[in-house]
Short mmCIF file of C-alpha atoms in Angstrom, two decimals:
data_model
loop_
_atom_site.label_atom_id
_atom_site.label_comp_id
_atom_site.label_asym_id
_atom_site.label_seq_id
_atom_site.Cartn_x
_atom_site.Cartn_y
_atom_site.Cartn_z
CA MET A 1 -111.17 63.26 183.70
CA SER A 2 -107.86 61.51 184.71
CA ALA A 3 -104.36 62.55 183.58
CA ASP A 4 -104.21 59.43 181.00
CA HIS A 5 -106.89 61.21 179.09
CA ALA A 6 -106.45 64.72 178.94
CA PRO A 7 -107.69 66.05 175.96
CA ALA A 8 -104.20 66.93 173.76
CA LEU A 9 -105.92 67.63 170.52
CA VAL A 10 -109.38 68.48 168.03
CA ALA A 11 -108.72 66.61 164.74
CA VAL A 12 -110.99 67.60 162.02
CA ASP A 13 -112.05 66.21 158.52
CA TRP A 14 -113.75 69.07 156.70
CA GLY A 15 -115.52 68.02 153.96
CA THR A 16 -117.09 69.77 150.81
CA SER A 17 -120.47 68.65 152.80
CA SER A 18 -119.88 67.27 156.16
CA PHE A 19 -118.15 68.50 158.84
CA ARG A 20 -116.52 65.73 161.74
CA ALA A 21 -113.88 66.66 164.17
CA GLY A 22 -112.86 64.80 167.57
CA LEU A 23 -111.43 65.67 171.03
CA LEU A 24 -108.53 63.35 170.94
CA ASP A 25 -106.52 62.47 173.86
CA ALA A 26 -102.38 61.94 173.07
CA SER A 27 -103.22 58.15 172.76
CA GLY A 28 -105.95 58.82 170.01
CA ASP A 29 -108.72 57.65 172.38
CA VAL A 30 -111.72 59.77 171.30
CA LEU A 31 -113.13 61.65 174.12
CA ASP A 32 -115.83 63.33 172.12
CA ARG A 33 -117.16 64.23 169.16
CA VAL A 34 -118.89 65.61 166.55
CA ALA A 35 -120.59 65.75 163.13
CA ALA A 36 -122.85 68.50 160.70
CA PRO A 37 -123.59 68.69 157.54
CA ASP A 38 -121.53 71.72 157.54
CA GLY A 39 -119.63 71.24 154.49
CA ILE A 40 -117.23 74.07 153.50
CA LEU A 41 -120.28 74.78 150.12
CA SER A 42 -122.29 75.58 153.47
CA ALA A 43 -119.99 77.52 155.99
CA GLY A 44 -123.03 80.44 154.80
CA THR A 45 -122.87 83.70 157.19
CA LYS A 46 -120.96 82.07 160.18
CA GLY A 47 -118.16 81.40 157.50
CA PHE A 48 -115.44 79.56 158.61
CA ALA A 49 -113.64 80.00 161.80
CA GLY A 50 -117.70 80.49 163.19
CA THR A 51 -118.92 77.34 161.88
CA LEU A 52 -115.50 75.25 163.11
CA PHE A 53 -115.41 77.48 166.65
CA GLY A 54 -118.76 77.29 167.13
CA HIS A 55 -118.66 72.89 166.90
CA ILE A 56 -115.54 73.42 168.75
CA GLY A 57 -115.41 76.20 170.63
CA HIS A 58 -116.20 74.90 174.27
CA TRP A 59 -113.02 72.09 173.89
CA VAL A 60 -110.53 74.78 173.07
CA LYS A 61 -111.07 77.37 175.48
CA PRO A 62 -108.19 77.28 177.52
CA THR A 63 -108.07 76.68 181.29
CA ALA A 64 -105.11 77.79 184.04
CA ALA A 65 -103.62 74.82 183.48
CA ARG A 66 -104.14 73.52 180.28
CA PRO A 67 -102.98 76.65 176.50
CA PRO A 68 -105.13 76.15 173.86
CA LEU A 69 -105.43 72.86 171.95
CA PRO A 70 -104.20 72.48 169.03
CA ILE A 71 -106.48 71.76 166.01
CA ILE A 72 -105.33 69.40 163.31
CA LEU A 73 -107.82 69.86 159.72
CA SER A 74 -107.66 67.80 157.06
CA GLY A 75 -109.68 67.08 153.54
CA MET A 76 -111.87 70.32 151.27
CA ILE A 77 -110.65 73.26 153.46
CA GLY A 78 -107.56 72.92 152.32
CA SER A 79 -108.47 73.34 148.39
CA ARG A 80 -109.19 76.62 146.98
CA ASN A 81 -113.00 76.38 147.78
CA GLY A 82 -111.97 76.18 151.44
CA TRP A 83 -110.23 78.53 154.20
CA VAL A 84 -106.40 78.27 153.22
CA GLU A 85 -105.29 76.68 150.61
CA VAL A 86 -102.67 73.80 150.52
CA PRO A 87 -100.71 73.08 147.37
CA HIS A 88 -100.27 69.18 147.34
CA VAL A 89 -97.52 67.38 147.54
CA ALA A 90 -96.18 64.86 145.30
CA THR A 91 -96.29 61.17 146.10
CA THR A 92 -94.34 59.53 147.16
CA ALA A 93 -95.09 60.65 150.35
CA ASP A 94 -95.24 59.42 154.37
CA LEU A 95 -96.48 61.19 157.06
CA ALA A 96 -93.60 63.58 157.64
CA THR A 97 -94.49 64.44 153.72
CA LEU A 98 -97.70 65.79 154.50
CA GLY A 99 -96.77 67.42 157.43
CA ARG A 100 -94.01 69.62 155.70
CA GLY A 101 -96.01 70.46 153.11
CA SER A 102 -98.62 71.71 155.63
CA ILE A 103 -99.73 75.44 156.76
CA GLU A 104 -100.57 76.78 160.08
CA ARG A 105 -102.52 79.75 161.60
CA THR A 106 -103.62 81.60 164.73
CA GLU A 107 -107.09 81.88 164.72
CA ARG A 108 -108.87 82.73 167.88
CA GLY A 109 -106.21 82.40 169.90
CA SER A 110 -105.90 78.34 168.99
CA ARG A 111 -102.90 76.87 166.46
CA LEU A 112 -104.57 75.72 163.45
CA VAL A 113 -102.13 72.90 161.01
CA PHE A 114 -103.92 72.52 157.74
CA ILE A 115 -102.85 69.72 155.83
CA SER A 116 -101.80 69.28 152.29
CA GLY A 117 -103.40 66.94 150.24
CA LEU A 118 -101.75 64.51 147.49
CA SER A 119 -100.84 64.30 143.86
CA HIS A 120 -99.73 61.71 141.76
CA LEU A 121 -98.26 61.35 137.79
CA ASP A 122 -98.81 57.58 136.44
CA ALA A 123 -96.57 55.86 134.10
CA ASP A 124 -98.42 58.20 131.37
CA GLY A 125 -97.41 61.25 133.06
CA ILE A 126 -101.24 61.56 133.76
CA PRO A 127 -102.35 63.31 137.44
CA ASP A 128 -104.50 62.58 139.81
CA MET A 129 -105.10 64.13 142.91
CA MET A 130 -107.23 63.68 146.18
CA ARG A 131 -107.20 65.14 149.31
CA GLY A 132 -108.31 64.20 152.26
CA GLU A 133 -108.14 60.10 151.32
CA GLU A 134 -104.72 60.27 152.46
CA VAL A 135 -104.82 61.12 155.99
CA GLN A 136 -107.39 58.07 155.55
CA VAL A 137 -105.11 55.81 154.70
CA PHE A 138 -102.44 56.80 156.74
CA GLY A 139 -105.12 55.78 159.82
CA ALA A 140 -106.27 52.50 158.30
CA LEU A 141 -103.03 51.42 158.50
CA GLY A 142 -102.42 50.79 161.83
CA ASN A 143 -98.94 48.94 162.73
CA ALA A 144 -98.64 47.54 158.97
CA ASP A 145 -96.21 48.96 156.70
CA ASP A 146 -97.92 47.44 152.75
CA ALA A 147 -101.68 47.28 152.05
CA GLU A 148 -103.64 48.34 149.00
CA VAL A 149 -106.09 50.97 150.63
CA ILE A 150 -109.79 51.48 148.41
CA LEU A 151 -111.79 54.32 149.93
CA PRO A 152 -115.46 53.99 148.05
CA GLY A 153 -117.35 57.29 147.35
CA THR A 154 -118.21 59.74 144.94
CA HIS A 155 -114.81 59.93 143.83
CA SER A 156 -113.55 56.42 144.96
CA LYS A 157 -109.57 55.84 145.52
CA TRP A 158 -107.31 52.68 145.12
CA VAL A 159 -103.98 54.09 147.03
CA THR A 160 -100.85 51.71 147.37
CA VAL A 161 -98.73 51.65 150.29
CA SER A 162 -95.08 50.16 150.66
CA GLY A 163 -93.13 51.22 153.78
CA GLY A 164 -95.45 53.32 155.18
CA THR A 165 -95.51 55.40 152.47
CA ILE A 166 -98.06 56.46 149.59
CA THR A 167 -96.42 55.19 146.10
CA GLY A 168 -99.62 56.11 144.33
CA PHE A 169 -103.46 55.53 143.67
CA ARG A 170 -105.99 56.31 141.46
CA THR A 171 -109.84 57.89 140.81
CA TYR A 172 -112.57 56.39 139.99
CA MET A 173 -115.89 58.49 139.39
CA THR A 174 -118.37 55.44 140.58
CA GLY A 175 -121.06 57.30 143.26
CA GLU A 176 -120.84 60.10 140.87
CA LEU A 177 -122.08 58.18 137.39
CA PHE A 178 -124.20 56.23 139.75
CA ALA A 179 -126.19 59.49 140.93
CA ALA A 180 -125.22 60.98 136.77
CA ILE A 181 -127.18 57.76 135.27
CA LYS A 182 -129.55 57.17 138.06
CA GLY A 183 -130.84 60.77 138.15
CA HIS A 184 -130.51 61.88 134.91
CA THR A 185 -130.96 59.49 132.11
CA ILE A 186 -133.34 56.87 130.28
CA ILE A 187 -131.91 53.91 132.56
CA GLY A 188 -132.48 55.51 135.89
CA GLN A 189 -136.23 56.53 134.66
CA LEU A 190 -137.26 52.61 134.69
CA ALA A 191 -135.46 52.24 138.19
CA ALA A 192 -137.62 51.46 141.01
CA GLY A 193 -137.03 52.64 144.24
CA ASP A 194 -133.61 52.76 145.89
CA ALA A 195 -134.02 49.28 148.69
CA HIS A 196 -130.95 47.29 147.67
CA ASP A 197 -131.64 43.84 146.00
CA ASP A 198 -128.78 41.71 146.65
CA ALA A 199 -129.53 39.40 143.53
CA ALA A 200 -129.73 41.97 141.20
CA PHE A 201 -126.38 43.61 142.75
CA GLY A 202 -124.55 40.67 142.26
CA GLU A 203 -125.95 40.57 138.83
CA GLY A 204 -124.07 43.78 138.18
CA VAL A 205 -120.80 43.03 139.62
CA ALA A 206 -120.42 39.80 137.44
CA ARG A 207 -121.08 41.84 134.32
CA GLY A 208 -119.70 45.01 135.08
CA PHE A 209 -116.28 43.39 135.77
CA ALA A 210 -116.66 40.96 133.21
CA ASP A 211 -117.54 42.95 130.75
CA PRO A 212 -114.01 45.30 129.00
CA ALA A 213 -116.74 48.36 127.61
CA PRO A 214 -118.83 49.78 131.10
CA THR A 215 -120.37 51.98 128.70
CA HIS A 216 -121.83 48.68 127.41
CA ALA A 217 -122.47 46.71 130.37
CA VAL A 218 -123.46 50.22 132.30
CA PHE A 219 -126.62 50.11 129.12
CA THR A 220 -127.50 46.37 130.31
CA ALA A 221 -129.05 47.82 132.88
CA ARG A 222 -132.04 48.94 130.42
CA THR A 223 -132.02 45.89 127.89
CA LEU A 224 -132.21 43.41 130.96
CA ALA A 225 -135.05 45.71 132.10
CA LEU A 226 -137.37 46.04 128.94
CA ALA A 227 -136.80 42.11 128.19
CA GLY A 228 -138.07 41.52 131.88
CA ARG A 229 -135.49 40.18 133.07
CA LEU A 230 -134.27 42.60 135.56
CA LYS A 231 -136.98 44.08 137.33
CA PRO A 232 -137.75 47.78 137.66
CA GLU A 233 -137.04 47.10 141.69
CA GLY A 234 -133.66 45.42 140.60
CA VAL A 235 -132.50 48.39 138.21
CA ALA A 236 -130.80 50.60 141.37
CA SER A 237 -129.06 47.86 142.78
CA TYR A 238 -127.89 45.98 138.91
CA LEU A 239 -126.78 49.72 137.70
CA SER A 240 -124.87 49.48 140.73
CA GLY A 241 -122.96 46.19 140.90
CA VAL A 242 -122.08 47.03 137.45
CA LEU A 243 -120.16 50.15 138.24
CA ILE A 244 -118.32 48.27 141.20
CA GLY A 245 -117.87 45.57 139.58
CA ALA A 246 -115.26 48.35 136.82
CA GLU A 247 -114.22 49.98 138.80
CA PHE A 248 -112.97 46.65 140.86
CA ALA A 249 -111.72 45.32 137.27
CA GLY A 250 -109.64 48.30 136.99
CA GLY A 251 -108.81 48.40 140.31
CA LEU A 252 -107.13 44.97 140.12
CA ALA A 253 -105.48 45.70 136.79
CA ALA A 254 -103.52 48.60 137.93
CA SER A 255 -102.25 46.94 140.49
CA ARG A 256 -100.79 44.39 138.72
CA GLY A 257 -101.71 41.39 140.97
CA THR A 258 -100.04 42.79 144.27
CA ALA A 259 -99.92 40.31 146.88
CA LYS A 260 -100.64 43.57 149.59
CA PRO A 261 -103.12 43.23 152.02
CA ARG A 262 -106.94 45.23 150.76
CA LEU A 263 -108.72 47.04 152.86
CA VAL A 264 -111.60 49.23 152.49
CA ILE A 265 -112.85 52.22 154.57
CA GLY A 266 -115.21 54.65 154.54
CA ASP A 267 -119.17 54.85 155.15
CA ALA A 268 -120.46 51.72 155.93
CA ARG A 269 -123.79 50.72 153.71
CA LEU A 270 -120.40 51.13 150.61
CA VAL A 271 -118.18 49.61 152.57
CA SER A 272 -120.70 46.50 152.69
CA LEU A 273 -121.12 47.00 148.76
CA TYR A 274 -117.71 46.85 148.32
CA LEU A 275 -117.05 43.36 150.77
CA ASN A 276 -120.01 42.30 148.88
CA ALA A 277 -118.65 42.68 145.96
CA ALA A 278 -115.04 41.42 146.59
CA ASP A 279 -116.21 38.20 147.83
CA ARG A 280 -118.56 37.56 144.50
CA LEU A 281 -115.40 38.65 143.12
CA GLU A 282 -113.27 35.42 145.34
CA ILE A 283 -111.49 38.88 145.67
CA GLU A 284 -109.76 38.91 149.43
CA LEU A 285 -111.31 42.48 151.65
CA ALA A 286 -111.59 43.37 155.20
CA ALA A 287 -112.85 46.10 156.14
CA GLY A 288 -110.47 48.67 157.58
CA PRO A 289 -111.28 51.11 161.62
CA ASP A 290 -113.21 52.69 161.80
CA ASP A 291 -112.53 56.70 162.57
CA ALA A 292 -109.53 56.42 159.93
CA ALA A 293 -108.94 59.99 159.37
CA PHE A 294 -109.00 60.91 163.06
CA ARG A 295 -106.84 57.64 163.72
CA GLY A 296 -104.46 59.68 160.87
CA LEU A 297 -104.49 62.83 161.89
CA HIS A 298 -103.17 62.37 165.86
CA ALA A 299 -100.53 60.11 163.55
CA LEU A 300 -99.80 63.36 161.74
CA ALA A 301 -100.13 65.35 164.91
CA GLN A 302 -97.59 62.70 166.63
CA THR A 303 -94.87 63.15 163.70
CA MET A 304 -95.25 67.04 163.40
CA GLY A 305 -94.16 67.22 166.68
CA LEU A 306 -98.03 69.06 167.79
CA ILE A 307 -98.58 66.09 170.94
CA PRO A 308 -95.92 64.34 172.87
#
């Protein structure tokens, strides 16, 4: 391996249900990676240290020419249910703010840096919180200083960035509501299969975006199916569209017509659905880069002086 691509950092994105780590060089290029379903809730008897070093121990083993690599960790591993609880820092926040909120530990001779999450108070003083997404946002920005970044998932986030600083965000329980409604309500009993039905999805997006009462829009998944106007095979896609459409309505209303470029990052399947919905609603939205978490952790490591 050439000096230009020598390992310099281990970046770890550790969530509730998944573990992802990347071996990065000083430029942020990913030299090696590992992904496993070893989230913080499944560390089990191995514990957090055993899980971490079981996956990346061969990367950080020191040699005569190199001391142990620093390890930087973000996500739910820094929550009260994780390894080290790192208090949230308040918006507004840039990379330096996140760095100052970090907590360091030494484990098996390696330097571990746990990154904080973010908290935000809206205009009514209502709190919102995230942990891990803030790192992905900074990784998605690249050279941009202004953007609105959407992170779909169980708890979707719409994050506003101005001048390279996260100024605010809002959370939408889109993914969790979809799973709950489909799995535990009378609407879900009408659904047959999980295959994507694009026409039904589009109808749902339009309904969810236009209806000011999301709970009414959701109920139309039942009435349309009972009336024979929505096939059982399309119920899940329609419901997904309704919830995503409602999320877009709320997100756009909260952003008050901002002209910032909009990016969506995350799971490829969800990114595709959000791009689909945005296209139907004639909203400009672009897919952000892959490995946003690793990019963000690399930028943080540079800001904090962990690597050159």
